[in-house]
mmCIF file of C-alpha atoms in Angstrom:
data_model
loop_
_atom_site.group_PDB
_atom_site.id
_atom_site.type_symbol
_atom_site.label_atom_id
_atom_site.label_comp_id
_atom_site.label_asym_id
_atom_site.label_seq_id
_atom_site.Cartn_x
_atom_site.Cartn_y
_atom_site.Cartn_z
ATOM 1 C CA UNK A 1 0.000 0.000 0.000
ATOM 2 C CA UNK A 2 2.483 2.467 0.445
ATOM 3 C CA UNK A 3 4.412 1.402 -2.575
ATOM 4 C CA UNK A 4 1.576 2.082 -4.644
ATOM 5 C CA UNK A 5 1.108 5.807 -2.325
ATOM 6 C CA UNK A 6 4.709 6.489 -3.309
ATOM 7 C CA UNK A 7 4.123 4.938 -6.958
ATOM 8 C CA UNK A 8 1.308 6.945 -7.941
ATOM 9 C CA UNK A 9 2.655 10.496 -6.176
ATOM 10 C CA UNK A 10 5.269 10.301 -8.802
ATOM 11 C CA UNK A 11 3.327 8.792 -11.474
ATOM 12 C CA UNK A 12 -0.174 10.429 -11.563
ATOM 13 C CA UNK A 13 0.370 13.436 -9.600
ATOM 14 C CA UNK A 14 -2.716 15.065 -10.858
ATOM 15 C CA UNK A 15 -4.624 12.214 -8.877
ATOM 16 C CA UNK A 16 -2.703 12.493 -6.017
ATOM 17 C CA UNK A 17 -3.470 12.235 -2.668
ATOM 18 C CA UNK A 18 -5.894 8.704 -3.262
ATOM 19 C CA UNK A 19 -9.062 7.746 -2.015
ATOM 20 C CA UNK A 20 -9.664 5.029 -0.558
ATOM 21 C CA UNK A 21 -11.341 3.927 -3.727
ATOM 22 C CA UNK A 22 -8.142 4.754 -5.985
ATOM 23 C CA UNK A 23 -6.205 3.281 -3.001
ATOM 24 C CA UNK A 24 -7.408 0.369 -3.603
ATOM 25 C CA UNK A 25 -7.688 -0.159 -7.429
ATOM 26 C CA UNK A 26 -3.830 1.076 -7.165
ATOM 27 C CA UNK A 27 -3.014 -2.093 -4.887
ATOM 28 C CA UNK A 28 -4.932 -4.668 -7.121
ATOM 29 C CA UNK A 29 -3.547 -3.538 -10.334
ATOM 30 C CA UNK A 30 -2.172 -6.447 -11.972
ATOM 31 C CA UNK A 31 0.769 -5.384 -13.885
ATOM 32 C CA UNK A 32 4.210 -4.521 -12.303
ATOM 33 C CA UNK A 33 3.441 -5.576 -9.394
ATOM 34 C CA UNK A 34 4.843 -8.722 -7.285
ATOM 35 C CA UNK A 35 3.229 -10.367 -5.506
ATOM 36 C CA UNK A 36 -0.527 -9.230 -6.533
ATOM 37 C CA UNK A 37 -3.325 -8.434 -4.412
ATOM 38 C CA UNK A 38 -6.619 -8.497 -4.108
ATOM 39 C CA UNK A 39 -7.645 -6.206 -1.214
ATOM 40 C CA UNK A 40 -11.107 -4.748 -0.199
ATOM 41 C CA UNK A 41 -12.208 -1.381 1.239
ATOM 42 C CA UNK A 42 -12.463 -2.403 4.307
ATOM 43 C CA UNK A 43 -8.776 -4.406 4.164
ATOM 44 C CA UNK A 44 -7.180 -1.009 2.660
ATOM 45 C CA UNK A 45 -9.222 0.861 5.539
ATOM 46 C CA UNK A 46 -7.506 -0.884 8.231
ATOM 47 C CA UNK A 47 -3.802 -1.209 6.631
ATOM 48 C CA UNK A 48 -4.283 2.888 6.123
ATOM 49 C CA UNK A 49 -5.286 3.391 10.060
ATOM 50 C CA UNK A 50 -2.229 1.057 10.935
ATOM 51 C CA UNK A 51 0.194 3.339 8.698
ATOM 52 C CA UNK A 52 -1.384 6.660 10.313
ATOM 53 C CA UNK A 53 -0.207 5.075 13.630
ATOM 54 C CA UNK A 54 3.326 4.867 12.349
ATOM 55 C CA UNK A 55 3.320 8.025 10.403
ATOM 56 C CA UNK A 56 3.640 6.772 7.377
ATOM 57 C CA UNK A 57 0.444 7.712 6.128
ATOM 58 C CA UNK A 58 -1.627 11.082 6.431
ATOM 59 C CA UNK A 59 -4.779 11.733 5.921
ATOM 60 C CA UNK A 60 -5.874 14.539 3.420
ATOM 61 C CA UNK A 61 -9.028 16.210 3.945
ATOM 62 C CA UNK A 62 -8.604 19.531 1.764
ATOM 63 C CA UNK A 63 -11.335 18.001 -0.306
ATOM 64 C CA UNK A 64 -14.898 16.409 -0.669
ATOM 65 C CA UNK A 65 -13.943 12.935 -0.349
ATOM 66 C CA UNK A 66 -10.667 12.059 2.214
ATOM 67 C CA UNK A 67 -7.508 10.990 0.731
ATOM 68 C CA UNK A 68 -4.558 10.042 1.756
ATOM 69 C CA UNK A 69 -0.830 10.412 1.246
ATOM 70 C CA UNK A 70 2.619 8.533 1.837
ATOM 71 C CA UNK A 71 5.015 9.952 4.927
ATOM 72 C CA UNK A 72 7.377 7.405 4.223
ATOM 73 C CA UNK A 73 10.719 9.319 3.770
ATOM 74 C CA UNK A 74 10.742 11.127 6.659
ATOM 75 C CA UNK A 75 8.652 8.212 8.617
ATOM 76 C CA UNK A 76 11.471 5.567 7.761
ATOM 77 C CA UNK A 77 14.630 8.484 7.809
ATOM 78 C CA UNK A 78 15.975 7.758 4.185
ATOM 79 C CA UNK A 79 16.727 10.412 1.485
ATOM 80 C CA UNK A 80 14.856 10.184 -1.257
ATOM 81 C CA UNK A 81 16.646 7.603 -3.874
ATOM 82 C CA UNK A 82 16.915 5.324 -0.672
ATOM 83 C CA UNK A 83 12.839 5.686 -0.689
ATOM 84 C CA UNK A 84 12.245 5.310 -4.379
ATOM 85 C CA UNK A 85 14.800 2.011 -4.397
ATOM 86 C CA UNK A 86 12.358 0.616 -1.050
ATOM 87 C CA UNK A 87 9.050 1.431 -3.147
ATOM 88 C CA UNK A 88 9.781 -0.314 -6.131
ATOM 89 C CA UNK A 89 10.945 -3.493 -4.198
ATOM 90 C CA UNK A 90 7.700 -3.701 -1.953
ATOM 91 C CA UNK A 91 5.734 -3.042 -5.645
ATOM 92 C CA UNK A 92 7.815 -5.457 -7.816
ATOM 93 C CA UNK A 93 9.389 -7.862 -5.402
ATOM 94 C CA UNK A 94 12.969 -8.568 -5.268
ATOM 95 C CA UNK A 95 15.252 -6.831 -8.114
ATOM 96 C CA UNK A 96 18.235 -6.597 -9.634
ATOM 97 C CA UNK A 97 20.258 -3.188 -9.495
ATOM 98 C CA UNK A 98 20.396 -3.047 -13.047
ATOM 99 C CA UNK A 99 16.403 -4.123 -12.916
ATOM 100 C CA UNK A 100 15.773 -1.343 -10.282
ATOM 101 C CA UNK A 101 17.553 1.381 -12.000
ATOM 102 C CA UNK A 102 15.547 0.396 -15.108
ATOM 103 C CA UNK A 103 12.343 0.271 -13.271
ATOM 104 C CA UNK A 104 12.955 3.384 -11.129
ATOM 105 C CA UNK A 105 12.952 6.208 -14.523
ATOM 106 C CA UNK A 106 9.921 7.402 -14.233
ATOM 107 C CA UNK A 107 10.369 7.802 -9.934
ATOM 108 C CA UNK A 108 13.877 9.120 -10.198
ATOM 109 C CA UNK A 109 17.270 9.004 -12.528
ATOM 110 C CA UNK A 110 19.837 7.285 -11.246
ATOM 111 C CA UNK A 111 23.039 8.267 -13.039
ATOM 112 C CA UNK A 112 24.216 4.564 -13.369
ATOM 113 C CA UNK A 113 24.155 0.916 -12.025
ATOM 114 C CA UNK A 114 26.853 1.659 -9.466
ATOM 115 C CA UNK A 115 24.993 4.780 -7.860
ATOM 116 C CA UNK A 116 21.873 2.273 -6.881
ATOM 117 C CA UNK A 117 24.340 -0.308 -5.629
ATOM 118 C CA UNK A 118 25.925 2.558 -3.481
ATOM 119 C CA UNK A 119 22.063 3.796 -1.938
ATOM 120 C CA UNK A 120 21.101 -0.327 -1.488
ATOM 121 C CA UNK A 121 24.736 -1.615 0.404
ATOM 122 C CA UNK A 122 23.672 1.853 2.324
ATOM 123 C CA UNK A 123 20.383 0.563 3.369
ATOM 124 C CA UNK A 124 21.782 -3.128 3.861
ATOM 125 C CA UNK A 125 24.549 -1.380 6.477
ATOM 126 C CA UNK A 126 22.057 1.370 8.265
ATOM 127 C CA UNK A 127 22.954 1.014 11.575
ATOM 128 C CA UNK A 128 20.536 -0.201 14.620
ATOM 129 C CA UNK A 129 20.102 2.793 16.492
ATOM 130 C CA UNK A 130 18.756 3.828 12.873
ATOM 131 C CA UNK A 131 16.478 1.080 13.026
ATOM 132 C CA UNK A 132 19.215 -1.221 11.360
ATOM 133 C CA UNK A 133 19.446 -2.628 7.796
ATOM 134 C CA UNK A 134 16.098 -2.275 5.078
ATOM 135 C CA UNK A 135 17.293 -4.606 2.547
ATOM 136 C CA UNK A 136 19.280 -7.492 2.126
ATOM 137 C CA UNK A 137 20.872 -8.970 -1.077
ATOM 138 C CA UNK A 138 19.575 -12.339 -2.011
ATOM 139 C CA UNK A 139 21.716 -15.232 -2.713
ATOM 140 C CA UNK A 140 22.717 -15.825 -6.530
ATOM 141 C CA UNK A 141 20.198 -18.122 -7.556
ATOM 142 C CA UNK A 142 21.235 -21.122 -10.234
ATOM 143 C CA UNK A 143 21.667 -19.716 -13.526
ATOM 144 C CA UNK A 144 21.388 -16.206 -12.377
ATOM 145 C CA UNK A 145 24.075 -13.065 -13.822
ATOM 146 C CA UNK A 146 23.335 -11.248 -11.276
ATOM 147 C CA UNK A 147 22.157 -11.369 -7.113
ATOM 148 C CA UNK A 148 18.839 -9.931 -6.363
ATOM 149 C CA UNK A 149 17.902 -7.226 -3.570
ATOM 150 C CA UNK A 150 15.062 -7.662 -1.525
ATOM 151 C CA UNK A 151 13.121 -5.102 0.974
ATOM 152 C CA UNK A 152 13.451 -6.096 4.734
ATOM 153 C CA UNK A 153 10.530 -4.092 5.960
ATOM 154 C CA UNK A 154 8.262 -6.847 6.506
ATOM 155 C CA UNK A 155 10.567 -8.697 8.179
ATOM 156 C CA UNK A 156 13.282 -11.492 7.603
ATOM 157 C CA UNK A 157 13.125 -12.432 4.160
ATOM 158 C CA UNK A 158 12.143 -16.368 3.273
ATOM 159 C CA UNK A 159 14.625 -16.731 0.447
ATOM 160 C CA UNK A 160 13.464 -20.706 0.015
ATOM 161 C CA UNK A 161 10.509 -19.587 -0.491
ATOM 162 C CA UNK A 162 11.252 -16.662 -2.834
ATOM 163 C CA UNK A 163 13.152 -19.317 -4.964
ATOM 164 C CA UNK A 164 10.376 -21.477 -5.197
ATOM 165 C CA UNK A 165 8.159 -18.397 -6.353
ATOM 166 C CA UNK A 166 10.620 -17.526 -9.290
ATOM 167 C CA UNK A 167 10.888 -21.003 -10.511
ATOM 168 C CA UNK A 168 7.324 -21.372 -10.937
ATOM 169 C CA UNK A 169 6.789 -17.438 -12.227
ATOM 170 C CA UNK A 170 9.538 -19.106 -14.729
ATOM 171 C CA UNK A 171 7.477 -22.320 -15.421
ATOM 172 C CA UNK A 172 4.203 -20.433 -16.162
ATOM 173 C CA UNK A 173 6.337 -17.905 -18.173
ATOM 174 C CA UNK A 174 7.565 -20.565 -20.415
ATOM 175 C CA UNK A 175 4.316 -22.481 -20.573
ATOM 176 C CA UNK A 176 2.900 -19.317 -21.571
ATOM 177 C CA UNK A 177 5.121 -18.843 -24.587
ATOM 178 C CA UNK A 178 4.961 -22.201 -25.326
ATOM 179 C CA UNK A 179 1.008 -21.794 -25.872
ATOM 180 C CA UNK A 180 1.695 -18.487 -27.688
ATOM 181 C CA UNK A 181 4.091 -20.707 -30.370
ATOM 182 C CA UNK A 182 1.563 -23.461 -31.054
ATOM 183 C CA UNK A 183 -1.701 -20.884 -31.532
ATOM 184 C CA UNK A 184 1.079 -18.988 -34.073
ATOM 185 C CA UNK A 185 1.465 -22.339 -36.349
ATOM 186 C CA UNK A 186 -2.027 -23.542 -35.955
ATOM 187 C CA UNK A 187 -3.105 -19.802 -37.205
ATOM 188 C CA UNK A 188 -0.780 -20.687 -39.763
ATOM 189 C CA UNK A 189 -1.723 -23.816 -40.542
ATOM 190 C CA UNK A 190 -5.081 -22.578 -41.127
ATOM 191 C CA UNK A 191 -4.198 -19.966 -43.322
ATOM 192 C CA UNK A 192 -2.187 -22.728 -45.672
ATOM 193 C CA UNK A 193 -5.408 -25.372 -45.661
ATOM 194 C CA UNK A 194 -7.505 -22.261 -46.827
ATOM 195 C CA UNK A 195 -5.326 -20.878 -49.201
ATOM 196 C CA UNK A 196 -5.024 -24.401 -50.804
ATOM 197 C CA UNK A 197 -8.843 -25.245 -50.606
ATOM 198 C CA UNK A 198 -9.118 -21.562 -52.615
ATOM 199 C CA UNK A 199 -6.702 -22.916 -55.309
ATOM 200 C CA UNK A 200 -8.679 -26.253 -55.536
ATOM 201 C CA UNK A 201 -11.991 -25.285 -55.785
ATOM 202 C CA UNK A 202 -13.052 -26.924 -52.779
ATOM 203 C CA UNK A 203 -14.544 -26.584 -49.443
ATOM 204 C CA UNK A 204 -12.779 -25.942 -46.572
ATOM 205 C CA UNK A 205 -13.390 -27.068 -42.606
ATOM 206 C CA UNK A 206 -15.190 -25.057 -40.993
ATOM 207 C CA UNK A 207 -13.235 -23.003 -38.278
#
């Protein structure tokens, strides 16, 4: 929820603060985001009253309907690339640097690959009287270029568990272009059958 706060201050600011309403179509959108959701008023409702508690969240009443906004910056104590980095993890899920830098253009520039390694080994090292360390990068996985960052603010990350997730985004993924490859020839196979049944003079099967 406050990924999508931070996501669609930078994004739509016209729109912004949310309703609830908006609050919530923002956290069930199905693209870019990892892992999806699909949350009700009420559920957004509570998770917003929880945030106000923490200061993460204010409340916006300048208009007709309330709306609400992100605090997170100052609430957590990061500058700001250090917040955009921690948004697009808790939207996307865990990310490369090179992914994250990619993924973070329309939130904020970063001049280069290094620069988002130097904000995220910052946040892995933040010290405890800071509140201690807000991500934590991922062990290579099999196959993998490159080791993956994840966000720590929900806790200790379940890295078994994440692994398990990938492989099967990755089965599905390949499945899925598998499918795409096979309705290509059939579509192609039909096209052949009624170009031939054209040249013949006959009949072709319906469908």
């Amino acid at each position: 929820m406050l990924g999508t706060l931070m996501e669609k201050a930078r994004t739509v600011p016209d729109s912004y603060p949310l309703s609830l309403n908006s609050l919530m179509l923002g956290c069930n959108q199905k693209t870019t985001r990892d892992p999806l959701m699909n949350l009700s008023e009420p559920d957004v409702a509570d998770a917003v009253s929880s945030l106000k508690e923490r200061h993460l969240v204010r409340e916006n009443s300048g208009s007709r309907v309330t709306r609400f906004e992100h605090n997170f910056q100052r609430g957590v104590g990061v500058p700001e690339q250090s917040a955009v980095l921690l948004g697009l993890l808790m939207l996307r899920g865990p990310q490369t640097a090179a992914e994250l830098r990619l993924n973070t253009e329309r939130w904020y520039k970063f001049a280069d690959i290094s620069s988002v390694e130097g904000f995220l080994e910052e946040l892995q090292d933040r010290a405890d009287e800071k509140g201690g360390p807000l991500v934590i990068k991922l062990t290579k996985a099999p196959g993998a270029r490159e080791q993956r960052w994840a966000h720590l603010l929900c806790g200790a990350v379940d890295e078994a568990a994440l692994a398990q997730g990938s492989g099967a985004r990755a089965v599905d993924g390949a499945a899925l272009d598998r499918i795409a490859r096979l309705e290509a020839e059939v579509a192609e196979l039909r096209a052949t059958v009624k170009q031939l049944c054209a040249e013949l003079g006959v009949a072709g099967a319906a469908g």
